[in-house]
Short mmCIF file of C-alpha atoms in Angstrom, two decimals:
data_model
loop_
_atom_site.label_atom_id
_atom_site.label_comp_id
_atom_site.label_asym_id
_atom_site.label_seq_id
_atom_site.Cartn_x
_atom_site.Cartn_y
_atom_site.Cartn_z
CA MET A 1 172.61 135.15 214.44
CA THR A 2 169.08 133.93 213.37
CA ARG A 3 168.01 137.32 212.36
CA LEU A 4 171.64 138.09 210.99
CA ILE A 5 171.26 134.69 209.03
CA SER A 6 167.65 135.26 207.80
CA ALA A 7 168.58 139.01 206.14
CA PHE A 8 171.00 138.10 203.56
CA ARG A 9 168.15 134.96 202.97
CA GLY A 10 165.09 136.24 200.24
CA ASP A 11 164.80 138.18 197.23
CA GLY A 12 164.40 141.66 198.34
CA LEU A 13 166.39 144.41 197.61
CA MET A 14 167.86 144.14 201.56
CA ALA A 15 169.09 140.74 201.31
CA ARG A 16 169.94 141.04 197.91
CA ALA A 17 172.49 143.87 199.21
CA LEU A 18 173.52 142.47 202.25
CA ARG A 19 174.72 139.22 200.09
CA SER A 20 175.83 141.35 197.00
CA ILE A 21 178.05 143.12 200.05
CA ALA A 22 179.19 140.04 201.16
CA TRP A 23 180.83 138.61 198.20
CA LEU A 24 182.26 141.62 196.41
CA GLY A 25 184.62 141.68 199.62
CA LEU A 26 184.99 138.63 199.08
CA ARG A 27 185.35 139.31 195.52
CA TYR A 28 187.99 142.36 195.93
CA GLY A 29 189.82 140.57 199.10
CA GLY A 30 190.45 137.32 196.57
CA THR A 31 191.49 139.90 193.90
CA GLN A 32 194.51 141.46 196.61
CA GLY A 33 195.33 138.33 198.07
CA LEU A 34 196.20 136.49 195.27
CA ARG A 35 198.05 139.84 193.59
CA LEU A 36 199.53 139.68 197.27
CA ALA A 37 200.41 136.25 196.56
CA SER A 38 201.98 136.54 193.37
CA ASN A 39 203.84 139.94 194.01
CA LEU A 40 205.70 137.96 197.00
CA ILE A 41 206.94 135.40 194.56
CA LEU A 42 207.59 137.42 192.26
CA THR A 43 209.81 140.14 194.09
CA ARG A 44 211.97 137.22 195.40
CA ILE A 45 212.40 136.80 191.29
CA LEU A 46 213.00 139.53 189.93
CA PHE A 47 213.53 142.65 191.11
CA PRO A 48 212.54 146.12 191.66
CA GLU A 49 213.03 148.14 188.26
CA ALA A 50 210.60 145.33 186.85
CA PHE A 51 207.66 146.84 188.66
CA GLY A 52 208.40 150.43 188.36
CA LEU A 53 208.31 149.92 184.89
CA MET A 54 204.81 147.83 185.03
CA ALA A 55 203.78 150.45 186.69
CA LEU A 56 204.08 152.88 183.80
CA VAL A 57 202.76 149.72 181.03
CA ALA A 58 199.40 150.36 183.62
CA MET A 59 199.48 153.30 183.65
CA VAL A 60 199.19 153.71 180.68
CA THR A 61 196.85 151.10 179.34
CA THR A 62 194.40 151.54 181.97
CA GLY A 63 194.56 155.45 181.00
CA LEU A 64 193.47 154.70 177.61
CA SER A 65 190.78 152.79 178.97
CA LEU A 66 189.61 155.05 181.27
CA PHE A 67 190.00 157.93 178.89
CA SER A 68 187.81 156.07 176.60
CA ASP A 69 185.02 154.51 179.07
CA ILE A 70 181.68 156.07 178.33
CA GLY A 71 179.98 154.08 181.35
CA LEU A 72 178.46 151.32 179.57
CA GLY A 73 178.29 149.56 182.94
CA PRO A 74 176.29 152.16 184.36
CA ALA A 75 174.08 152.43 181.91
CA ILE A 76 172.80 148.68 182.01
CA SER A 77 172.61 149.09 185.71
CA GLN A 78 170.60 152.05 185.61
CA ASN A 79 168.50 152.13 182.20
CA PRO A 80 164.75 150.76 181.75
CA ARG A 81 165.41 148.68 179.30
CA GLY A 82 168.97 147.41 181.03
CA ASP A 83 167.46 143.33 180.45
CA ASP A 84 166.21 144.16 176.55
CA PRO A 85 168.53 142.05 174.38
CA ASP A 86 169.19 145.13 171.90
CA PHE A 87 169.68 147.83 174.03
CA LEU A 88 172.49 144.98 175.23
CA ASP A 89 173.60 143.37 171.91
CA THR A 90 173.69 147.78 170.46
CA ALA A 91 176.64 148.18 173.94
CA TRP A 92 178.85 145.33 173.34
CA ALA A 93 179.54 145.99 169.92
CA MET A 94 180.48 148.94 171.48
CA GLN A 95 182.47 147.73 173.68
CA VAL A 96 183.96 145.47 171.19
CA VAL A 97 184.76 148.13 169.14
CA ARG A 98 185.98 150.38 171.23
CA GLY A 99 188.89 147.45 172.69
CA ILE A 100 190.20 147.08 169.70
CA GLY A 101 191.06 150.35 169.08
CA LEU A 102 192.45 151.27 172.48
CA TRP A 103 195.13 148.07 171.40
CA LEU A 104 195.88 150.38 168.01
CA ALA A 105 195.69 153.20 169.82
CA THR A 106 198.33 151.47 172.33
CA CYS A 107 200.60 150.19 169.73
CA LEU A 108 200.69 153.99 168.15
CA LEU A 109 201.31 155.33 171.95
CA ALA A 110 204.66 152.59 172.00
CA LEU A 111 207.22 154.54 170.90
CA PRO A 112 206.58 158.21 172.05
CA VAL A 113 205.75 157.24 175.86
CA ALA A 114 208.95 155.58 175.51
CA GLN A 115 210.66 158.51 174.34
CA PHE A 116 209.41 160.74 176.90
CA TYR A 117 209.99 158.24 180.50
CA GLY A 118 213.30 157.31 178.82
CA GLU A 119 212.94 153.69 178.74
CA PRO A 120 213.05 151.89 175.05
CA ASP A 121 211.32 148.87 176.45
CA LEU A 122 207.97 149.88 176.45
CA ALA A 123 207.89 150.24 173.12
CA LEU A 124 207.82 146.59 172.77
CA TYR A 125 205.90 145.78 176.68
CA LEU A 126 202.74 148.11 175.47
CA PRO A 127 201.32 146.95 172.26
CA ILE A 128 201.98 143.12 173.85
CA ALA A 129 199.60 145.02 177.07
CA GLY A 130 197.54 146.41 174.91
CA PHE A 131 196.37 142.90 173.66
CA ALA A 132 194.08 142.86 176.60
CA ILE A 133 192.55 145.08 176.71
CA ALA A 134 191.50 144.04 173.40
CA ILE A 135 190.39 140.78 174.94
CA ASN A 136 188.53 142.24 177.54
CA GLY A 137 186.11 144.03 174.75
CA LEU A 138 184.68 140.59 173.93
CA VAL A 139 183.92 140.40 177.58
CA PRO A 140 180.20 139.77 177.34
CA THR A 141 177.28 142.13 178.76
CA LYS A 142 176.06 138.91 180.93
CA VAL A 143 178.65 140.42 183.60
CA GLN A 144 176.84 143.98 183.65
CA SER A 145 173.86 142.50 183.92
CA ALA A 146 175.06 140.10 186.96
CA HIS A 147 175.44 143.65 188.39
CA ARG A 148 172.79 145.06 187.35
CA HIS A 149 170.70 142.71 189.65
CA LEU A 150 172.44 142.03 192.54
CA LEU A 151 173.49 138.46 191.22
CA LEU A 152 177.11 138.64 192.19
CA GLY A 153 178.26 135.32 193.46
CA ARG A 154 178.78 132.52 190.24
CA LEU A 155 180.35 136.08 188.81
CA THR A 156 182.85 136.56 191.87
CA VAL A 157 184.17 133.02 191.70
CA LEU A 158 184.76 133.02 187.68
CA GLU A 159 186.83 135.82 188.41
CA LEU A 160 188.98 134.51 190.82
CA ILE A 161 189.59 131.46 189.31
CA ALA A 162 190.66 133.89 185.99
CA GLN A 163 192.55 135.69 187.88
CA ALA A 164 194.61 132.47 189.31
CA VAL A 165 195.30 131.10 185.64
CA GLY A 166 196.84 134.83 185.21
CA ILE A 167 199.08 134.90 188.04
CA ALA A 168 200.08 130.81 187.48
CA GLY A 169 200.79 131.51 183.61
CA MET A 170 203.22 134.75 185.07
CA VAL A 171 205.21 133.05 187.68
CA LEU A 172 205.62 130.27 185.20
CA LEU A 173 206.80 131.99 182.30
CA ALA A 174 209.11 134.62 184.81
CA VAL A 175 211.34 132.13 186.59
CA TYR A 176 211.80 131.67 182.33
CA THR A 177 212.58 134.57 181.71
CA ARG A 178 213.26 136.32 184.38
CA SER A 179 212.18 140.19 182.27
CA VAL A 180 209.37 141.48 182.69
CA VAL A 181 207.65 139.92 179.49
CA ALA A 182 206.05 137.47 182.23
CA LEU A 183 203.93 140.52 183.82
CA VAL A 184 202.36 141.90 180.80
CA ILE A 185 201.52 138.19 178.79
CA GLY A 186 200.05 137.64 182.43
CA GLY A 187 198.04 140.09 181.77
CA ILE A 188 196.75 138.59 178.63
CA LEU A 189 196.73 134.95 180.15
CA GLN A 190 194.01 136.42 182.68
CA GLU A 191 192.02 137.91 180.31
CA THR A 192 191.39 135.08 177.47
CA ALA A 193 190.84 132.87 180.90
CA ARG A 194 188.32 135.86 181.79
CA LEU A 195 186.85 135.40 178.10
CA PHE A 196 185.95 132.13 178.29
CA LEU A 197 184.75 131.73 181.31
CA MET A 198 181.99 133.81 181.57
CA ASN A 199 180.90 133.11 178.11
CA LEU A 200 180.45 129.84 179.79
CA ALA A 201 179.96 129.79 183.01
CA LEU A 202 177.75 132.64 183.62
CA PRO A 203 173.93 132.42 182.75
CA GLY A 204 172.33 135.86 180.84
CA HIS A 205 171.65 136.67 177.68
CA ARG A 206 174.25 135.38 174.53
CA ASN A 207 175.67 138.74 172.59
CA ARG A 208 175.87 139.16 169.37
CA PHE A 209 177.13 141.58 167.22
CA ARG A 210 174.17 144.11 166.22
CA TRP A 211 173.50 147.79 165.72
CA ASN A 212 170.48 149.97 166.60
CA ARG A 213 171.16 153.58 166.10
CA GLU A 214 168.25 154.74 168.50
CA LEU A 215 170.07 152.87 171.35
CA ALA A 216 173.43 153.61 170.49
CA ALA A 217 172.23 157.06 170.47
CA GLU A 218 170.95 156.67 174.29
CA LEU A 219 174.26 155.16 175.01
CA ILE A 220 176.43 157.51 173.76
CA ARG A 221 174.39 160.70 175.35
CA PHE A 222 174.55 159.31 178.75
CA GLY A 223 178.13 158.21 178.30
CA LYS A 224 179.89 161.35 176.92
CA TRP A 225 179.16 162.58 180.48
CA ILE A 226 181.25 159.60 181.77
CA PHE A 227 183.64 159.28 179.11
CA LEU A 228 185.07 162.90 180.08
CA SER A 229 184.87 161.76 184.22
CA THR A 230 186.60 158.42 183.13
CA GLY A 231 189.15 160.73 182.08
CA LEU A 232 189.54 162.63 184.90
CA TRP A 233 189.66 159.55 187.27
CA PHE A 234 192.37 158.39 185.15
CA ILE A 235 194.26 161.19 186.03
CA THR A 236 192.76 160.67 189.77
CA ILE A 237 194.12 157.47 190.54
CA GLN A 238 197.46 156.90 188.20
CA GLY A 239 197.69 160.50 188.05
CA ASP A 240 200.51 160.07 190.85
CA ARG A 241 202.02 157.18 188.54
CA LEU A 242 202.16 160.09 185.51
CA ILE A 243 203.95 163.04 187.36
CA LEU A 244 206.12 160.67 189.45
CA GLY A 245 207.11 158.62 186.41
CA ARG A 246 209.38 161.95 185.51
CA PHE A 247 209.87 162.81 189.05
CA LEU A 248 211.49 159.54 190.99
CA SER A 249 214.02 156.26 189.61
CA LEU A 250 212.83 153.46 188.34
CA GLU A 251 213.75 151.59 191.32
CA LEU A 252 211.94 154.03 193.42
CA LEU A 253 209.20 153.96 191.91
CA GLY A 254 208.98 149.91 191.94
CA LEU A 255 209.49 150.85 195.67
CA TYR A 256 206.32 153.05 194.94
CA ASN A 257 203.95 150.84 193.82
CA ILE A 258 204.31 148.42 196.33
CA GLY A 259 203.88 150.76 199.28
CA TYR A 260 201.07 151.60 197.45
CA PHE A 261 199.17 148.68 196.95
CA LEU A 262 199.78 147.45 200.22
CA ALA A 263 198.60 150.78 201.91
CA SER A 264 195.29 151.13 198.81
CA PHE A 265 193.94 147.45 199.12
CA PRO A 266 190.89 149.12 201.87
CA THR A 267 190.59 151.74 199.80
CA LEU A 268 190.27 149.98 196.46
CA MET A 269 187.83 147.25 198.21
CA GLY A 270 185.64 149.66 199.48
CA GLN A 271 185.17 152.02 195.83
CA SER A 272 184.53 148.52 194.35
CA VAL A 273 181.79 147.70 197.11
CA ALA A 274 180.41 150.72 196.67
CA HIS A 275 180.37 150.71 192.96
CA GLY A 276 178.64 147.22 192.41
CA LEU A 277 176.66 148.39 195.51
CA MET A 278 175.20 151.58 195.45
CA ILE A 279 173.53 152.54 192.04
CA PRO A 280 171.40 149.34 192.92
CA ILE A 281 170.17 150.65 196.49
CA TYR A 282 170.33 154.65 195.05
CA ARG A 283 167.63 153.92 191.88
CA ASP A 284 165.05 151.03 194.41
CA ARG A 285 164.99 152.94 197.25
CA PRO A 286 165.86 157.15 196.93
CA ALA A 287 167.18 158.11 200.09
CA HIS A 288 164.39 161.23 199.62
CA ALA A 289 161.39 158.71 199.11
CA SER A 290 161.40 158.62 203.11
CA ARG A 291 163.01 158.21 206.01
CA GLU A 292 163.29 154.97 206.95
CA ASN A 293 165.21 154.59 203.31
CA PHE A 294 167.62 158.03 205.22
CA ARG A 295 168.28 155.98 207.86
CA LYS A 296 169.73 152.77 206.12
CA GLN A 297 171.39 154.29 203.26
CA ARG A 298 172.98 155.92 206.67
CA LEU A 299 173.71 152.97 208.47
CA LEU A 300 175.11 151.50 205.36
CA ARG A 301 177.05 154.53 204.70
CA LEU A 302 178.70 154.14 208.27
CA ALA A 303 179.71 150.79 207.97
CA LEU A 304 181.30 150.80 204.26
CA THR A 305 183.28 154.19 205.71
CA GLY A 306 184.55 153.15 208.89
CA GLY A 307 184.86 149.98 208.20
CA VAL A 308 187.71 150.64 205.58
CA ALA A 309 188.79 153.66 207.16
CA ALA A 310 189.46 151.12 209.97
CA LEU A 311 191.51 149.07 207.62
CA SER A 312 194.19 151.82 206.68
CA ILE A 313 194.42 152.63 209.79
CA VAL A 314 195.49 148.92 210.74
CA MET A 315 197.80 149.32 207.41
CA ALA A 316 199.23 153.00 208.35
CA LEU A 317 200.57 151.40 212.32
CA ILE A 318 201.63 148.07 210.92
CA GLY A 319 203.38 148.85 207.28
CA PRO A 320 207.11 149.29 208.20
CA ALA A 321 206.22 145.79 209.76
CA LEU A 322 204.64 144.65 207.53
CA VAL A 323 207.39 145.06 204.71
CA GLN A 324 209.93 144.03 206.48
CA PHE A 325 208.00 140.28 207.27
CA LEU A 326 206.73 140.26 203.68
CA TYR A 327 210.14 141.74 201.28
CA ASP A 328 213.07 141.48 201.80
CA ASP A 329 215.85 144.52 202.87
CA ARG A 330 215.08 145.38 199.03
CA TYR A 331 211.85 146.36 199.29
CA LEU A 332 211.92 148.38 203.28
CA THR A 333 210.98 151.61 202.06
CA SER A 334 208.26 150.86 200.47
CA GLY A 335 206.88 150.37 204.83
CA GLU A 336 207.15 154.45 205.26
CA ILE A 337 205.16 154.88 202.41
CA VAL A 338 202.61 152.11 203.22
CA THR A 339 202.05 154.35 206.13
CA LEU A 340 201.90 157.56 204.81
CA MET A 341 199.65 156.50 201.23
CA ALA A 342 197.31 154.64 203.92
CA CYS A 343 196.54 157.83 205.77
CA ALA A 344 196.14 159.36 203.00
CA MET A 345 193.38 157.39 201.76
CA VAL A 346 191.54 158.02 204.39
CA PRO A 347 189.55 160.69 203.22
CA ALA A 348 188.85 159.63 200.08
CA THR A 349 185.94 156.68 202.05
CA LEU A 350 183.43 159.22 202.27
CA SER A 351 183.06 160.13 198.46
CA MET A 352 182.56 156.65 197.77
CA THR A 353 179.11 156.46 197.89
CA TYR A 354 178.36 159.93 197.33
CA ASP A 355 179.36 160.37 193.85
CA GLN A 356 177.37 156.97 193.33
CA ALA A 357 173.68 158.86 194.12
CA ALA A 358 174.53 160.89 190.37
CA LEU A 359 175.05 158.08 188.32
CA ALA A 360 171.73 156.38 189.93
CA ALA A 361 169.60 159.55 188.62
CA GLY A 362 171.74 159.72 185.50
CA ASP A 363 173.73 162.23 185.87
CA SER A 364 176.26 161.65 184.71
CA ARG A 365 176.80 165.96 184.25
CA SER A 366 176.89 166.39 188.01
CA TYR A 367 179.38 163.68 188.17
CA PHE A 368 181.96 164.98 185.51
CA ILE A 369 182.23 168.47 187.66
CA TYR A 370 182.56 166.64 190.51
CA ALA A 371 185.26 164.64 188.81
CA LEU A 372 186.93 168.17 187.58
CA VAL A 373 187.33 169.87 190.75
CA ARG A 374 188.92 166.38 191.55
CA ALA A 375 191.60 165.53 189.21
CA ALA A 376 191.90 169.21 189.51
CA THR A 377 192.99 170.10 192.76
CA GLN A 378 194.44 166.79 192.69
CA THR A 379 197.52 167.49 190.03
CA GLY A 380 198.56 170.85 191.32
CA LEU A 381 198.75 169.31 194.94
CA ILE A 382 201.25 166.69 193.80
CA LEU A 383 203.25 168.95 191.51
CA THR A 384 202.99 171.69 194.71
CA GLY A 385 204.34 169.10 196.78
CA ILE A 386 206.71 167.35 195.03
CA SER A 387 208.81 170.01 193.50
CA TRP A 388 208.58 171.19 197.59
CA TYR A 389 209.04 168.47 199.80
CA GLY A 390 209.72 165.42 197.23
CA LEU A 391 207.70 161.75 197.82
CA PHE A 392 206.62 162.38 200.95
CA GLY A 393 204.48 165.54 199.25
CA ALA A 394 203.52 164.11 196.59
CA ILE A 395 201.60 161.75 198.84
CA ALA A 396 200.57 163.51 201.55
CA ALA A 397 199.19 165.53 198.30
CA ILE A 398 196.23 163.09 197.69
CA GLY A 399 195.25 162.98 200.93
CA LEU A 400 194.95 167.05 201.04
CA THR A 401 193.16 166.61 197.67
CA HIS A 402 190.30 164.89 198.99
CA ILE A 403 189.56 167.26 202.23
CA ALA A 404 190.09 170.78 199.61
CA THR A 405 187.98 169.05 197.25
CA TYR A 406 185.17 167.87 199.74
CA PRO A 407 182.38 171.34 199.31
CA ALA A 408 182.74 169.69 196.10
CA LEU A 409 181.74 166.39 196.84
CA VAL A 410 178.93 167.92 199.00
CA TRP A 411 177.30 169.95 196.35
CA LEU A 412 176.87 166.84 194.60
CA ALA A 413 175.44 164.77 197.45
CA ARG A 414 173.04 167.02 198.08
CA ARG A 415 172.24 167.88 194.92
CA HIS A 416 170.68 164.19 194.90
CA ARG A 417 169.43 164.62 198.85
CA VAL A 418 171.89 162.01 199.62
CA TRP A 419 173.43 164.76 202.15
CA ASP A 420 174.50 163.83 205.82
CA PRO A 421 176.58 165.68 207.62
CA VAL A 422 175.80 163.95 211.06
CA ALA A 423 177.27 161.09 209.83
CA ASP A 424 180.51 162.43 208.13
CA LEU A 425 181.41 164.68 211.02
CA CYS A 426 181.28 161.06 213.23
CA PHE A 427 183.58 159.47 210.34
CA ALA A 428 185.99 162.56 210.55
CA VAL A 429 186.59 162.98 213.92
CA PRO A 430 187.84 159.81 215.42
CA ALA A 431 189.51 158.89 211.80
CA GLY A 432 191.58 162.26 211.88
CA ALA A 433 192.93 160.98 215.38
CA LEU A 434 193.77 158.17 214.72
CA CYS A 435 195.22 159.41 211.46
CA ALA A 436 197.27 161.19 213.60
CA LEU A 437 198.31 159.37 215.91
CA ALA A 438 200.10 156.45 213.10
CA LEU A 439 202.28 159.14 211.66
CA HIS A 440 203.34 160.10 215.46
CA LEU A 441 204.56 156.87 215.58
CA HIS A 442 205.98 156.41 212.69
CA TRP A 443 206.91 159.90 212.22
CA PRO A 444 211.00 159.90 212.06
CA LYS A 445 210.36 157.01 208.88
CA VAL A 446 207.58 158.61 207.46
CA ALA A 447 209.61 162.31 207.97
CA ALA A 448 213.08 160.14 205.93
CA LEU A 449 210.79 160.66 202.73
CA ILE A 450 210.47 164.39 202.48
CA GLY A 451 213.13 165.02 199.24
CA VAL A 452 213.33 162.06 198.43
CA LEU A 453 213.22 161.71 194.77
CA SER A 454 215.45 158.42 194.05
#
């Protein structure tokens, strides 16, 4: 125990990395815990269709944010000038302009999106939700600096406080309005609280609007491939809802969204930890520099991917019982969605750490190529799966995507000398067997999703 505690102490890279893993895990666990609590309360106040409508709102706003991302966070993390005030202020100015532009784009898209999905309320809710993006653009670069130096304790606390403020406002508004507008305005309250807290309580450089043409050009050169990659990342993480919104009823889309939320908890937590941790690790301790670096990265990857996969398999095993315990009878279909989706998420854990090696090396082009292969594969498989097997086929396509694109991931990992086939094999065999067991135990309920569209 003494050795374990001592490993977390000091200012060395591994000590900061271990503390960061703990804080990132706490932040994501706390975030999802608060989301679950609010979800349980709101499902008793509102109706399943409300969550389907909110899934469409989130899909549009997330899509706009990702399609316009130029990688300011990774740029600050990996750039040698990442602590330069001129660099930070130029990045912040670009972020502010982007946020305002995204809000205007949301307003312009509101009516066409409402017509496309046949939901007139979207024309009202989207401009309101888009205002939260504009507020987010004002958040200081102190946040990215904390990630750069793996100093995440205070940041974690502030993020959770801001989320709690947003959820409290959301619940109160839901009680008063009984409308989806409560969910939309809750996002604005959360971003406002986050902006206030980060400026008030987070240490670091205080931004001012400044534009350095040379630094802006450098950020754009790095970010042009990130810009394309995050657009493709949107297709990967939101493409299912983009497609399912056209095929499923609003009620079933809401049930799918709840099932996805529960099943994706472990994988999204792992991605949050990996994205906040691996760039500094790859940057400061390259795997190819020494056998010791490679060994430590192997242990870190096995712990991260193994832990996330184990949690996903637990969710697959308990999914139907968990939904039955947490929700009323209107939401029971989400249980079998949890089982199938959790199994589909397990292969995704392999990519959580490899892709960050490219960003740590400033190789955003290779990152884009991998993202392109993954997005194109997933889109084709989801369209094929839902056409042939309904909701079952669409969910299974998500897992098949990560298996089919593993060769592209290997190409990326070998390019940056971080591929570890031994660790991948040690992960794949037991994970595959346990997923098969979970599906076998719940097969009658899971099979009921075949052909389901409404």
